[in-house]
């Protein structure tokens, strides 16, 4: 049960638990930054016009074929 919970998914994308934790943590940090840029853009539309979109597109490019 514990192996399945903690190791099954990281192995499916060819990573150790630690490697996956670092990757996912970095991904979460980038999402937080993208969210902040989008929030600022919502209030002041001339700022960060494409920042969140570009960040999300970059994250998608890094993840859409993982584990296939």
PDB file of N, CA and C in Angstrom:
ATOM      1  N   UNK A   1       0.820  -1.197   0.000  1.00  0.00           N
ATOM      2  CA  UNK A   1       0.000   0.000   0.000  1.00  0.00           C
ATOM      3  C   UNK A   1       0.866   1.265   0.000  1.00  0.00           C
ATOM      4  N   UNK A   2       1.849   1.353   0.895  1.00  0.00           N
ATOM      5  CA  UNK A   2       2.707   2.537   0.951  1.00  0.00           C
ATOM      6  C   UNK A   2       3.535   2.685  -0.318  1.00  0.00           C
ATOM      7  N   UNK A   3       4.017   1.575  -0.830  1.00  0.00           N
ATOM      8  CA  UNK A   3       4.783   1.629  -2.079  1.00  0.00           C
ATOM      9  C   UNK A   3       3.920   2.189  -3.189  1.00  0.00           C
ATOM     10  N   UNK A   4       2.693   1.735  -3.289  1.00  0.00           N
ATOM     11  CA  UNK A   4       1.799   2.222  -4.332  1.00  0.00           C
ATOM     12  C   UNK A   4       1.511   3.705  -4.137  1.00  0.00           C
ATOM     13  N   UNK A   5       1.288   4.118  -2.903  1.00  0.00           N
ATOM     14  CA  UNK A   5       0.961   5.524  -2.622  1.00  0.00           C
ATOM     15  C   UNK A   5       2.110   6.469  -2.949  1.00  0.00           C
ATOM     16  N   UNK A   6       3.336   6.080  -2.606  1.00  0.00           N
ATOM     17  CA  UNK A   6       4.457   6.998  -2.707  1.00  0.00           C
ATOM     18  C   UNK A   6       5.397   6.746  -3.888  1.00  0.00           C
ATOM     19  N   UNK A   7       5.382   5.569  -4.459  1.00  0.00           N
ATOM     20  CA  UNK A   7       6.378   5.262  -5.484  1.00  0.00           C
ATOM     21  C   UNK A   7       5.808   4.945  -6.855  1.00  0.00           C
ATOM     22  N   UNK A   8       4.576   4.526  -6.927  1.00  0.00           N
ATOM     23  CA  UNK A   8       4.001   4.099  -8.197  1.00  0.00           C
ATOM     24  C   UNK A   8       4.020   5.219  -9.236  1.00  0.00           C
ATOM     25  N   UNK A   9       3.497   6.368  -8.912  1.00  0.00           N
ATOM     26  CA  UNK A   9       3.458   7.459  -9.887  1.00  0.00           C
ATOM     27  C   UNK A   9       4.855   7.974 -10.246  1.00  0.00           C
ATOM     28  N   UNK A  10       5.734   8.260  -9.267  1.00  0.00           N
ATOM     29  CA  UNK A  10       7.079   8.698  -9.654  1.00  0.00           C
ATOM     30  C   UNK A  10       7.775   7.707 -10.602  1.00  0.00           C
ATOM     31  N   UNK A  11       7.621   6.434 -10.344  1.00  0.00           N
ATOM     32  CA  UNK A  11       8.216   5.428 -11.234  1.00  0.00           C
ATOM     33  C   UNK A  11       7.602   5.480 -12.623  1.00  0.00           C
ATOM     34  N   UNK A  12       6.321   5.802 -12.712  1.00  0.00           N
ATOM     35  CA  UNK A  12       5.661   5.847 -14.021  1.00  0.00           C
ATOM     36  C   UNK A  12       6.186   6.982 -14.894  1.00  0.00           C
ATOM     37  N   UNK A  13       6.824   7.977 -14.287  1.00  0.00           N
ATOM     38  CA  UNK A  13       7.433   9.060 -15.052  1.00  0.00           C
ATOM     39  C   UNK A  13       8.955   9.003 -14.963  1.00  0.00           C
ATOM     40  N   UNK A  14       9.470   7.830 -14.605  1.00  0.00           N
ATOM     41  CA  UNK A  14      10.914   7.560 -14.578  1.00  0.00           C
ATOM     42  C   UNK A  14      11.679   8.445 -13.591  1.00  0.00           C
ATOM     43  N   UNK A  15      11.133   8.625 -12.407  1.00  0.00           N
ATOM     44  CA  UNK A  15      11.785   9.429 -11.382  1.00  0.00           C
ATOM     45  C   UNK A  15      11.762   8.706 -10.045  1.00  0.00           C
ATOM     46  N   UNK A  16      12.707   9.069  -9.196  1.00  0.00           N
ATOM     47  CA  UNK A  16      12.660   8.596  -7.818  1.00  0.00           C
ATOM     48  C   UNK A  16      11.635   9.462  -7.075  1.00  0.00           C
ATOM     49  N   UNK A  17      11.340   9.075  -5.852  1.00  0.00           N
ATOM     50  CA  UNK A  17      10.415   9.870  -5.041  1.00  0.00           C
ATOM     51  C   UNK A  17      10.957  11.289  -4.862  1.00  0.00           C
ATOM     52  N   UNK A  18      12.250  11.403  -4.533  1.00  0.00           N
ATOM     53  CA  UNK A  18      12.856  12.719  -4.302  1.00  0.00           C
ATOM     54  C   UNK A  18      12.856  13.570  -5.573  1.00  0.00           C
ATOM     55  N   UNK A  19      13.216  12.971  -6.704  1.00  0.00           N
ATOM     56  CA  UNK A  19      13.204  13.714  -7.964  1.00  0.00           C
ATOM     57  C   UNK A  19      11.800  14.224  -8.276  1.00  0.00           C
ATOM     58  N   UNK A  20      10.815  13.382  -8.040  1.00  0.00           N
ATOM     59  CA  UNK A  20       9.441  13.781  -8.320  1.00  0.00           C
ATOM     60  C   UNK A  20       8.984  14.882  -7.366  1.00  0.00           C
ATOM     61  N   UNK A  21       9.386  14.795  -6.116  1.00  0.00           N
ATOM     62  CA  UNK A  21       9.013  15.827  -5.141  1.00  0.00           C
ATOM     63  C   UNK A  21       9.597  17.176  -5.542  1.00  0.00           C
ATOM     64  N   UNK A  22      10.844  17.188  -5.996  1.00  0.00           N
ATOM     65  CA  UNK A  22      11.477  18.437  -6.431  1.00  0.00           C
ATOM     66  C   UNK A  22      10.773  18.983  -7.672  1.00  0.00           C
ATOM     67  N   UNK A  23      10.490  18.115  -8.641  1.00  0.00           N
ATOM     68  CA  UNK A  23       9.809  18.550  -9.865  1.00  0.00           C
ATOM     69  C   UNK A  23       8.421  19.103  -9.541  1.00  0.00           C
ATOM     70  N   UNK A  24       7.641  18.367  -8.772  1.00  0.00           N
ATOM     71  CA  UNK A  24       6.275  18.787  -8.448  1.00  0.00           C
ATOM     72  C   UNK A  24       6.278  20.049  -7.585  1.00  0.00           C
ATOM     73  N   UNK A  25       7.229  20.158  -6.674  1.00  0.00           N
ATOM     74  CA  UNK A  25       7.334  21.366  -5.853  1.00  0.00           C
ATOM     75  C   UNK A  25       7.667  22.591  -6.698  1.00  0.00           C
ATOM     76  N   UNK A  26       8.567  22.431  -7.647  1.00  0.00           N
ATOM     77  CA  UNK A  26       8.902  23.526  -8.554  1.00  0.00           C
ATOM     78  C   UNK A  26       7.714  23.907  -9.418  1.00  0.00           C
ATOM     79  N   UNK A  27       6.983  22.895  -9.847  1.00  0.00           N
ATOM     80  CA  UNK A  27       5.778  23.116 -10.652  1.00  0.00           C
ATOM     81  C   UNK A  27       4.759  23.925  -9.839  1.00  0.00           C
ATOM     82  N   UNK A  28       4.578  23.557  -8.585  1.00  0.00           N
ATOM     83  CA  UNK A  28       3.639  24.271  -7.710  1.00  0.00           C
ATOM     84  C   UNK A  28       4.080  25.721  -7.511  1.00  0.00           C
ATOM     85  N   UNK A  29       5.380  25.941  -7.355  1.00  0.00           N
ATOM     86  CA  UNK A  29       5.883  27.307  -7.183  1.00  0.00           C
ATOM     87  C   UNK A  29       5.629  28.138  -8.441  1.00  0.00           C
ATOM     88  N   UNK A  30       5.848  27.548  -9.617  1.00  0.00           N
ATOM     89  CA  UNK A  30       5.580  28.277 -10.863  1.00  0.00           C
ATOM     90  C   UNK A  30       4.093  28.582 -11.012  1.00  0.00           C
ATOM     91  N   UNK A  31       3.237  27.646 -10.616  1.00  0.00           N
ATOM     92  CA  UNK A  31       1.793  27.914 -10.671  1.00  0.00           C
ATOM     93  C   UNK A  31       1.414  29.063  -9.740  1.00  0.00           C
ATOM     94  N   UNK A  32       2.034  29.105  -8.585  1.00  0.00           N
ATOM     95  CA  UNK A  32       1.773  30.189  -7.643  1.00  0.00           C
ATOM     96  C   UNK A  32       2.196  31.535  -8.230  1.00  0.00           C
ATOM     97  N   UNK A  33       3.364  31.565  -8.875  1.00  0.00           N
ATOM     98  CA  UNK A  33       3.820  32.797  -9.520  1.00  0.00           C
ATOM     99  C   UNK A  33       2.899  33.196 -10.669  1.00  0.00           C
ATOM    100  N   UNK A  34       2.481  32.213 -11.472  1.00  0.00           N
ATOM    101  CA  UNK A  34       1.564  32.495 -12.586  1.00  0.00           C
ATOM    102  C   UNK A  34       0.242  33.048 -12.047  1.00  0.00           C
ATOM    103  N   UNK A  35      -0.225  32.481 -10.953  1.00  0.00           N
ATOM    104  CA  UNK A  35      -1.452  32.950 -10.331  1.00  0.00           C
ATOM    105  C   UNK A  35      -1.309  34.396  -9.857  1.00  0.00           C
ATOM    106  N   UNK A  36      -0.184  34.713  -9.257  1.00  0.00           N
ATOM    107  CA  UNK A  36       0.067  36.081  -8.808  1.00  0.00           C
ATOM    108  C   UNK A  36       0.095  37.056  -9.970  1.00  0.00           C
ATOM    109  N   UNK A  37       0.752  36.661 -11.058  1.00  0.00           N
ATOM    110  CA  UNK A  37       0.795  37.516 -12.248  1.00  0.00           C
ATOM    111  C   UNK A  37      -0.606  37.735 -12.806  1.00  0.00           C
ATOM    112  N   UNK A  38      -1.413  36.673 -12.850  1.00  0.00           N
ATOM    113  CA  UNK A  38      -2.783  36.796 -13.354  1.00  0.00           C
ATOM    114  C   UNK A  38      -3.630  37.694 -12.449  1.00  0.00           C
ATOM    115  N   UNK A  39      -3.423  37.595 -11.148  1.00  0.00           N
ATOM    116  CA  UNK A  39      -4.169  38.434 -10.212  1.00  0.00           C
ATOM    117  C   UNK A  39      -3.803  39.908 -10.384  1.00  0.00           C
ATOM    118  N   UNK A  40      -2.509  40.176 -10.511  1.00  0.00           N
ATOM    119  CA  UNK A  40      -2.080  41.562 -10.742  1.00  0.00           C
ATOM    120  C   UNK A  40      -2.628  42.060 -12.078  1.00  0.00           C
ATOM    121  N   UNK A  41      -2.593  41.224 -13.094  1.00  0.00           N
ATOM    122  CA  UNK A  41      -3.127  41.585 -14.409  1.00  0.00           C
ATOM    123  C   UNK A  41      -4.627  41.894 -14.339  1.00  0.00           C
ATOM    124  N   UNK A  42      -5.339  41.164 -13.494  1.00  0.00           N
ATOM    125  CA  UNK A  42      -6.780  41.404 -13.354  1.00  0.00           C
ATOM    126  C   UNK A  42      -7.061  42.811 -12.834  1.00  0.00           C
ATOM    127  N   UNK A  43      -6.188  43.317 -11.970  1.00  0.00           N
ATOM    128  CA  UNK A  43      -6.386  44.622 -11.367  1.00  0.00           C
ATOM    129  C   UNK A  43      -5.787  45.737 -12.235  1.00  0.00           C
ATOM    130  N   UNK A  44      -4.610  45.460 -12.802  1.00  0.00           N
ATOM    131  CA  UNK A  44      -3.914  46.448 -13.647  1.00  0.00           C
ATOM    132  C   UNK A  44      -3.624  45.767 -14.990  1.00  0.00           C
ATOM    133  N   UNK A  45      -4.557  45.839 -15.925  1.00  0.00           N
ATOM    134  CA  UNK A  45      -4.475  45.068 -17.169  1.00  0.00           C
ATOM    135  C   UNK A  45      -3.221  45.285 -18.022  1.00  0.00           C
ATOM    136  N   UNK A  46      -2.550  46.427 -17.886  1.00  0.00           N
ATOM    137  CA  UNK A  46      -1.358  46.649 -18.706  1.00  0.00           C
ATOM    138  C   UNK A  46      -0.132  45.906 -18.177  1.00  0.00           C
ATOM    139  N   UNK A  47      -0.220  45.331 -16.996  1.00  0.00           N
ATOM    140  CA  UNK A  47       0.894  44.571 -16.419  1.00  0.00           C
ATOM    141  C   UNK A  47       0.701  43.077 -16.637  1.00  0.00           C
ATOM    142  N   UNK A  48       1.790  42.384 -16.873  1.00  0.00           N
ATOM    143  CA  UNK A  48       1.804  40.918 -16.994  1.00  0.00           C
ATOM    144  C   UNK A  48       0.775  40.400 -18.001  1.00  0.00           C
ATOM    145  N   UNK A  49       0.698  41.047 -19.157  1.00  0.00           N
ATOM    146  CA  UNK A  49      -0.317  40.701 -20.149  1.00  0.00           C
ATOM    147  C   UNK A  49      -0.254  39.249 -20.616  1.00  0.00           C
ATOM    148  N   UNK A  50       0.939  38.703 -20.756  1.00  0.00           N
ATOM    149  CA  UNK A  50       1.069  37.325 -21.250  1.00  0.00           C
ATOM    150  C   UNK A  50       1.861  36.427 -20.309  1.00  0.00           C
ATOM    151  N   UNK A  51       2.212  36.938 -19.165  1.00  0.00           N
ATOM    152  CA  UNK A  51       3.082  36.207 -18.251  1.00  0.00           C
ATOM    153  C   UNK A  51       2.490  34.873 -17.816  1.00  0.00           C
ATOM    154  N   UNK A  52       1.292  34.879 -17.295  1.00  0.00           N
ATOM    155  CA  UNK A  52       0.680  33.639 -16.806  1.00  0.00           C
ATOM    156  C   UNK A  52       0.485  32.648 -17.952  1.00  0.00           C
ATOM    157  N   UNK A  53       0.015  33.125 -19.101  1.00  0.00           N
ATOM    158  CA  UNK A  53      -0.193  32.243 -20.256  1.00  0.00           C
ATOM    159  C   UNK A  53       1.114  31.612 -20.702  1.00  0.00           C
ATOM    160  N   UNK A  54       2.178  32.405 -20.774  1.00  0.00           N
ATOM    161  CA  UNK A  54       3.482  31.873 -21.187  1.00  0.00           C
ATOM    162  C   UNK A  54       4.025  30.864 -20.179  1.00  0.00           C
ATOM    163  N   UNK A  55       3.838  31.145 -18.906  1.00  0.00           N
ATOM    164  CA  UNK A  55       4.319  30.219 -17.874  1.00  0.00           C
ATOM    165  C   UNK A  55       3.568  28.891 -17.958  1.00  0.00           C
ATOM    166  N   UNK A  56       2.269  28.950 -18.134  1.00  0.00           N
ATOM    167  CA  UNK A  56       1.461  27.733 -18.209  1.00  0.00           C
ATOM    168  C   UNK A  56       1.806  26.939 -19.463  1.00  0.00           C
ATOM    169  N   UNK A  57       2.009  27.634 -20.585  1.00  0.00           N
ATOM    170  CA  UNK A  57       2.399  26.946 -21.825  1.00  0.00           C
ATOM    171  C   UNK A  57       3.742  26.241 -21.646  1.00  0.00           C
ATOM    172  N   UNK A  58       4.673  26.891 -20.972  1.00  0.00           N
ATOM    173  CA  UNK A  58       5.977  26.266 -20.702  1.00  0.00           C
ATOM    174  C   UNK A  58       5.860  25.048 -19.808  1.00  0.00           C
ATOM    175  N   UNK A  59       5.014  25.134 -18.791  1.00  0.00           N
ATOM    176  CA  UNK A  59       4.816  23.992 -17.893  1.00  0.00           C
ATOM    177  C   UNK A  59       4.157  22.834 -18.633  1.00  0.00           C
ATOM    178  N   UNK A  60       3.208  23.143 -19.494  1.00  0.00           N
ATOM    179  CA  UNK A  60       2.548  22.104 -20.279  1.00  0.00           C
ATOM    180  C   UNK A  60       3.560  21.401 -21.178  1.00  0.00           C
ATOM    181  N   UNK A  61       4.424  22.182 -21.809  1.00  0.00           N
ATOM    182  CA  UNK A  61       5.435  21.600 -22.700  1.00  0.00           C
ATOM    183  C   UNK A  61       6.349  20.622 -21.947  1.00  0.00           C
ATOM    184  N   UNK A  62       6.619  20.910 -20.683  1.00  0.00           N
ATOM    185  CA  UNK A  62       7.499  20.034 -19.887  1.00  0.00           C
ATOM    186  C   UNK A  62       6.773  18.778 -19.386  1.00  0.00           C
ATOM    187  N   UNK A  63       5.447  18.784 -19.364  1.00  0.00           N
ATOM    188  CA  UNK A  63       4.746  17.670 -18.729  1.00  0.00           C
ATOM    189  C   UNK A  63       3.866  16.841 -19.640  1.00  0.00           C
ATOM    190  N   UNK A  64       3.466  17.323 -20.793  1.00  0.00           N
ATOM    191  CA  UNK A  64       2.409  16.621 -21.533  1.00  0.00           C
ATOM    192  C   UNK A  64       2.821  15.254 -22.062  1.00  0.00           C
ATOM    193  N   UNK A  65       4.090  14.961 -22.197  1.00  0.00           N
ATOM    194  CA  UNK A  65       4.491  13.629 -22.670  1.00  0.00           C
ATOM    195  C   UNK A  65       5.219  12.811 -21.600  1.00  0.00           C
ATOM    196  N   UNK A  66       5.185  13.256 -20.367  1.00  0.00           N
ATOM    197  CA  UNK A  66       5.882  12.509 -19.312  1.00  0.00           C
ATOM    198  C   UNK A  66       5.191  11.183 -19.062  1.00  0.00           C
ATOM    199  N   UNK A  67       5.988  10.160 -18.915  1.00  0.00           N
ATOM    200  CA  UNK A  67       5.454   8.841 -18.560  1.00  0.00           C
ATOM    201  C   UNK A  67       4.828   8.079 -19.712  1.00  0.00           C
ATOM    202  N   UNK A  68       5.004   8.559 -20.924  1.00  0.00           N
ATOM    203  CA  UNK A  68       4.432   7.844 -22.072  1.00  0.00           C
ATOM    204  C   UNK A  68       5.478   7.073 -22.816  1.00  0.00           C
TER     205      UNK A  68
END
